[in-house]
Coordinates of C-alpha atoms and ligand atoms in Angstrom, one line a residue:
M258 CA 0.0 0.1 0.0
A259 CA 1.0 3.7 -0.4
K260 CA 2.3 5.4 2.7
I261 CA 2.8 9.1 3.7
T262 CA 6.5 9.0 5.1
A263 CA 7.2 12.7 5.7
G264 CA 5.9 16.2 5.4
I265 CA 7.9 19.1 4.3
A266 CA 7.1 22.8 4.8
T267 CA 8.9 25.5 2.9
S268 CA 8.6 29.1 1.8
H269 CA 8.5 29.4 -1.9
V270 CA 10.0 33.0 -2.5
P271 CA 10.4 33.8 -6.1
A272 CA 13.6 35.7 -5.7
V273 CA 15.1 32.4 -4.2
G274 CA 14.3 30.8 -7.5
A275 CA 16.0 33.6 -9.4
A276 CA 19.2 33.2 -7.1
I277 CA 19.4 29.7 -7.9
D278 CA 18.9 30.1 -11.7
M279 CA 21.4 32.9 -11.8
A280 CA 23.9 30.9 -9.7
R281 CA 24.0 33.4 -6.9
T282 CA 23.3 31.1 -3.9
D283 CA 27.0 31.9 -2.7
D284 CA 26.2 35.7 -2.5
D285 CA 26.7 37.1 1.0
Y286 CA 22.9 37.9 0.9
W287 CA 21.8 34.5 0.0
K288 CA 24.3 32.2 1.6
P289 CA 23.0 32.0 5.1
M290 CA 19.5 31.2 3.6
F291 CA 20.6 28.3 1.4
Q292 CA 22.7 26.9 4.3
G293 CA 19.5 26.0 6.1
Y294 CA 18.5 23.7 3.1
E295 CA 21.9 21.9 3.1
F296 CA 20.7 19.4 5.6
S297 CA 17.4 18.9 3.6
K298 CA 19.2 18.3 0.4
S299 CA 21.2 15.5 1.7
W300 CA 18.2 14.0 3.8
I301 CA 16.2 13.9 0.8
K302 CA 18.8 11.9 -1.0
T303 CA 18.2 9.0 1.4
N304 CA 14.4 9.7 1.8
N305 CA 13.4 10.4 -1.6
P306 CA 9.7 10.0 -2.2
D307 CA 8.2 8.2 -5.3
V308 CA 5.6 10.9 -5.3
A309 CA 5.4 14.3 -3.8
I310 CA 2.0 15.9 -3.3
I311 CA 3.0 19.6 -3.4
V312 CA 0.4 22.0 -2.0
Y313 CA 1.0 25.3 -3.5
N314 CA -0.8 28.3 -4.7
D315 CA -0.9 29.8 -8.1
H316 CA 0.0 33.6 -8.0
A317 CA -2.5 34.5 -10.8
S318 CA 0.2 33.0 -13.2
Y319 CA -1.8 30.2 -14.8
F320 CA -5.2 30.9 -13.1
G321 CA -6.5 34.5 -12.9
M322 CA -9.4 36.6 -12.0
E323 CA -11.4 34.7 -14.6
I324 CA -11.0 31.2 -12.9
M325 CA -9.7 30.6 -9.4
P326 CA -10.5 27.1 -8.0
T327 CA -10.6 26.9 -4.2
F328 CA -8.8 23.4 -4.3
A329 CA -7.5 22.0 -7.7
I330 CA -5.5 18.7 -8.4
G331 CA -3.2 18.1 -11.3
V332 CA -3.8 14.6 -12.7
A333 CA -1.8 15.0 -16.0
E334 CA 1.2 13.1 -17.1
S335 CA 3.4 16.3 -17.0
F336 CA 3.2 19.9 -16.2
E337 CA 5.1 22.6 -17.9
V338 CA 6.7 25.6 -16.2
C339 CA 4.7 28.7 -16.2
D340 CA 6.0 32.1 -17.7
E341 CA 5.5 34.5 -14.9
G342 CA 6.6 37.5 -16.9
Y343 CA 10.3 36.9 -17.3
G344 CA 10.0 33.6 -19.4
P345 CA 9.6 30.2 -17.6
R346 CA 12.2 29.4 -15.1
P347 CA 15.0 27.2 -16.6
V348 CA 14.0 24.1 -14.6
P349 CA 12.8 20.7 -15.7
S350 CA 9.1 20.2 -16.4
V351 CA 7.4 18.3 -13.7
E352 CA 6.3 14.7 -14.2
G353 CA 3.0 13.9 -12.9
A354 CA 1.6 10.7 -11.1
P355 CA -1.6 10.3 -12.9
E356 CA -2.8 7.0 -11.4
L357 CA -2.4 8.2 -7.8
A358 CA -3.7 11.6 -8.6
T359 CA -6.8 10.2 -10.2
H360 CA -7.5 8.0 -7.1
L361 CA -6.9 11.0 -4.9
A362 CA -9.3 13.1 -6.9
A363 CA -12.1 10.3 -6.7
S364 CA -11.5 9.6 -3.0
L365 CA -11.5 13.2 -2.0
I366 CA -14.4 14.2 -4.0
L367 CA -16.4 11.2 -2.7
D368 CA -15.2 12.5 0.8
D369 CA -17.0 15.8 0.0
F370 CA -14.0 18.0 -0.9
D371 CA -14.9 19.5 -4.2
L372 CA -11.7 19.5 -6.0
T373 CA -11.3 21.0 -9.5
V374 CA -9.5 18.4 -11.7
L375 CA -6.8 19.7 -13.9
N376 CA -5.9 17.7 -17.0
V377 CA -3.7 20.7 -18.0
L378 CA -1.8 23.0 -15.8
E379 CA 1.4 25.0 -15.9
V380 CA 3.1 25.4 -12.6
D381 CA 4.6 28.7 -11.1
H382 CA 7.2 29.6 -8.5
G383 CA 4.9 28.4 -5.7
L384 CA 5.7 24.8 -6.8
T385 CA 9.1 25.0 -8.7
V386 CA 11.0 26.9 -5.9
P387 CA 10.3 24.2 -3.3
L388 CA 11.6 21.6 -5.8
S389 CA 14.8 23.7 -6.4
L390 CA 15.4 24.2 -2.6
M391 CA 15.1 20.5 -2.0
Y392 CA 16.8 19.1 -5.1
G393 CA 19.1 21.8 -6.4
T394 CA 19.6 21.8 -10.1
P395 CA 19.1 18.3 -11.6
D396 CA 18.3 17.7 -15.3
K397 CA 15.2 15.9 -14.3
W398 CA 13.3 16.1 -10.9
P399 CA 14.0 13.0 -8.8
S400 CA 10.3 12.5 -7.9
K401 CA 7.0 12.6 -9.4
V402 CA 4.7 15.4 -8.4
I403 CA 0.9 15.8 -7.8
P404 CA 0.2 19.4 -7.8
L405 CA -2.5 20.5 -5.3
A406 CA -3.4 24.1 -5.8
V407 CA -5.1 26.2 -3.1
N408 CA -6.5 29.6 -3.5
V409 CA -4.9 31.9 -1.0
V410 CA -4.8 35.0 -3.4
M411 CA -8.4 36.0 -3.7
Y412 CA -11.2 36.4 -1.1
P413 CA -12.7 34.0 0.0
Q414 CA -10.0 31.5 0.9
P415 CA -10.7 28.1 2.4
S416 CA -10.8 28.0 6.3
G417 CA -7.9 26.6 8.2
E418 CA -10.3 23.8 9.4
R419 CA -11.1 22.8 5.9
C420 CA -7.3 22.8 5.1
L421 CA -6.5 20.5 8.1
S422 CA -9.3 18.2 7.2
L423 CA -8.3 17.9 3.6
G424 CA -4.9 16.9 4.9
K425 CA -6.4 14.0 6.9
A426 CA -8.5 13.0 3.9
I427 CA -5.4 12.9 1.8
R428 CA -3.8 10.5 4.2
R429 CA -6.7 8.2 4.3
A430 CA -6.8 8.3 0.4
V431 CA -3.1 7.6 0.1
E432 CA -3.3 4.7 2.5
E433 CA -6.1 3.2 0.4
F434 CA -3.9 3.1 -2.8
D435 CA -3.0 -0.4 -3.7
E436 CA 0.6 0.2 -4.7
D437 CA 3.8 0.3 -2.6
L438 CA 4.6 4.0 -3.0
N439 CA 6.5 6.4 -0.8
V440 CA 4.5 9.6 -0.8
Q441 CA 5.4 12.8 1.0
V442 CA 3.2 15.9 1.3
W443 CA 4.9 19.4 1.0
G444 CA 3.2 22.5 2.2
T445 CA 4.5 25.6 0.7
G446 CA 4.4 29.5 1.0
G447 CA 4.7 31.7 4.0
M448 CA 6.0 32.7 6.4
S449 CA 5.0 36.3 7.3
H450 CA 5.3 38.6 4.3
Q451 CA 3.4 41.4 2.6
I452 CA 4.4 42.5 -0.7
Q453 CA 2.2 45.5 -1.4
G454 CA 0.5 48.4 0.3
A455 CA 1.5 50.6 3.3
R456 CA 2.8 47.5 5.3
A457 CA 4.9 46.2 2.5
G458 CA 7.9 44.3 3.9
L459 CA 6.2 43.3 7.2
I460 CA 7.9 40.4 8.9
N461 CA 6.8 38.9 12.2
L462 CA 9.4 36.3 13.2
P463 CA 8.0 35.6 16.8
W464 CA 4.7 35.0 15.3
D465 CA 6.2 32.7 12.6
Q466 CA 8.0 30.6 15.2
K467 CA 4.8 30.2 17.3
F468 CA 3.0 29.0 14.2
M469 CA 5.8 26.4 13.7
D470 CA 5.5 25.3 17.3
D471 CA 1.7 24.8 17.1
L472 CA 1.8 23.3 13.7
I473 CA 4.3 20.5 15.2
D474 CA 2.4 20.1 18.6
Q475 CA -1.2 21.3 18.4
P476 CA -2.4 21.9 14.8
E477 CA -6.1 21.4 16.0
V478 CA -5.7 24.8 17.7
L479 CA -4.2 26.5 14.6
Q480 CA -7.2 25.3 12.4
Y481 CA -9.4 28.0 14.2
K482 CA -7.1 30.9 13.5
P483 CA -9.2 33.4 11.5
H484 CA -7.7 34.7 8.1
L485 CA -7.7 38.1 9.7
E486 CA -5.1 37.1 12.3
Y487 CA -2.9 35.8 9.5
M488 CA -3.2 39.0 7.7
R489 CA -2.9 41.3 10.7
E490 CA 0.1 39.5 12.3
A491 CA 1.7 37.9 9.2
G492 CA 0.9 40.3 6.5
S493 CA -1.5 39.9 3.6
E494 CA 0.4 37.2 2.0
G495 CA 1.1 35.4 5.3
V496 CA -2.2 33.7 4.7
E497 CA -0.4 31.4 2.4
L498 CA 0.4 29.4 5.7
I499 CA -3.0 27.8 5.7
M500 CA -1.3 25.4 3.1
W501 CA 1.0 24.0 5.7
L502 CA -2.1 22.9 7.6
I503 CA -2.9 20.5 4.7
M504 CA 0.6 19.0 4.8
R505 CA 0.3 18.6 8.7
G506 CA -3.1 17.1 8.5
A507 CA -1.6 14.4 6.3
L508 CA 0.7 13.3 8.9
G509 CA -1.4 12.0 11.6
D510 CA -1.7 13.1 15.2
K511 CA 1.9 13.1 16.4
V512 CA 5.1 13.9 14.4
D513 CA 8.8 14.0 15.0
E514 CA 10.7 17.1 14.0
V515 CA 13.6 16.1 11.6
H516 CA 14.7 19.6 10.6
R517 CA 13.6 23.2 11.5
F518 CA 14.9 26.4 10.0
N519 CA 14.1 30.1 9.9
H520 CA 15.9 33.0 8.1
V521 CA 14.9 36.6 7.9
P522 CA 14.7 38.2 5.4
A523 CA 14.7 36.8 2.0
S524 CA 13.1 39.3 -0.4
N525 CA 10.2 40.5 1.6
T526 CA 9.7 37.2 3.3
S527 CA 10.5 35.4 6.5
V528 CA 11.7 32.0 5.4
G529 CA 10.5 29.1 7.3
H530 CA 11.3 25.4 6.6
L531 CA 10.3 22.1 8.4
I532 CA 10.7 18.4 7.9
L533 CA 8.4 16.4 9.9
T534 CA 7.8 12.5 10.0
P535 CA 4.7 10.8 11.4
K536 CA 5.6 9.4 14.9
E537 CA 6.3 5.8 14.7
G538 CA 3.4 3.6 15.7
D539 CA 0.9 6.6 15.3
A540 CA -2.2 5.4 13.5
Ligands
DHB708 C1 7.5 37.1 -2.3 C2 7.2 36.0 -1.6 C3 6.1 35.2 -2.0 O1 5.7 34.0 -1.4 C4 5.5 35.3 -3.4 O2 4.6 34.4 -3.8 C5 5.8 36.4 -4.0 C6 6.8 37.4 -3.5 C7 8.5 38.1 -1.9 O3 8.9 38.0 -0.7 O4 8.9 38.9 -2.7
FE709 FE1 3.6 33.0 -2.6

């Protein structure tokens, strides 16, 4: 049977992608941030999943004001890299996992999560930057990917409660899939950041660190945090963090912390990164 073996949370700052693409990761500005991912890059070499379900948001790159699904799942064989205005990032296209993705779509929709099914999708920095942070610059991404897009850019966003429950439903669905697959769930975005308006540049590291503590130990408390608190305390784009709740919900009640990292600032963003594994013996 398929099994969820780990969850990864990471910011997906577009400037981080640009630093990798322009070989500037050793610059004084960037080096301390990339050092926090050195552990992760070696960890994933021995813990590489067959499939990574990457929970991310499209930043009105492929979707737009015309169409903005609340939750959408990519079931295609592959996904091209989206042109976000400067040409697509020079990274490999993303190989899908259509059989598991189709199973997930069926299971989750019948479990009352009304996912939009995407037979075509181009993925933006929200999905490709986490791949680059974990895998560096390979010719081909080492794992298959199921993109799970969440609307966090346009009101109304899904509630934290809905996100945590979706994670739990993903766990049930994966465990029902009749193939021995090592599956990880990645939650992307965050942490505190605001990229426009009078409070542009807002970063709230103590709030971010408390969010991480709670995500690890008491995610059920976090699920009731209102969107307004994310926006007030973590900036208007800080609400991307609801996507981490989906990852956490997929790991079961108790988790072990394998790696934890914070860095401030990267572009306008407080960078946060976690590797968590389901606690042994936890059902
Ligand atoms: C920035 C961060 C993001 O997560 C994003 O999607 C866009 C911009 C930033 O810090 O500039
Ligand atoms: Fe973002």
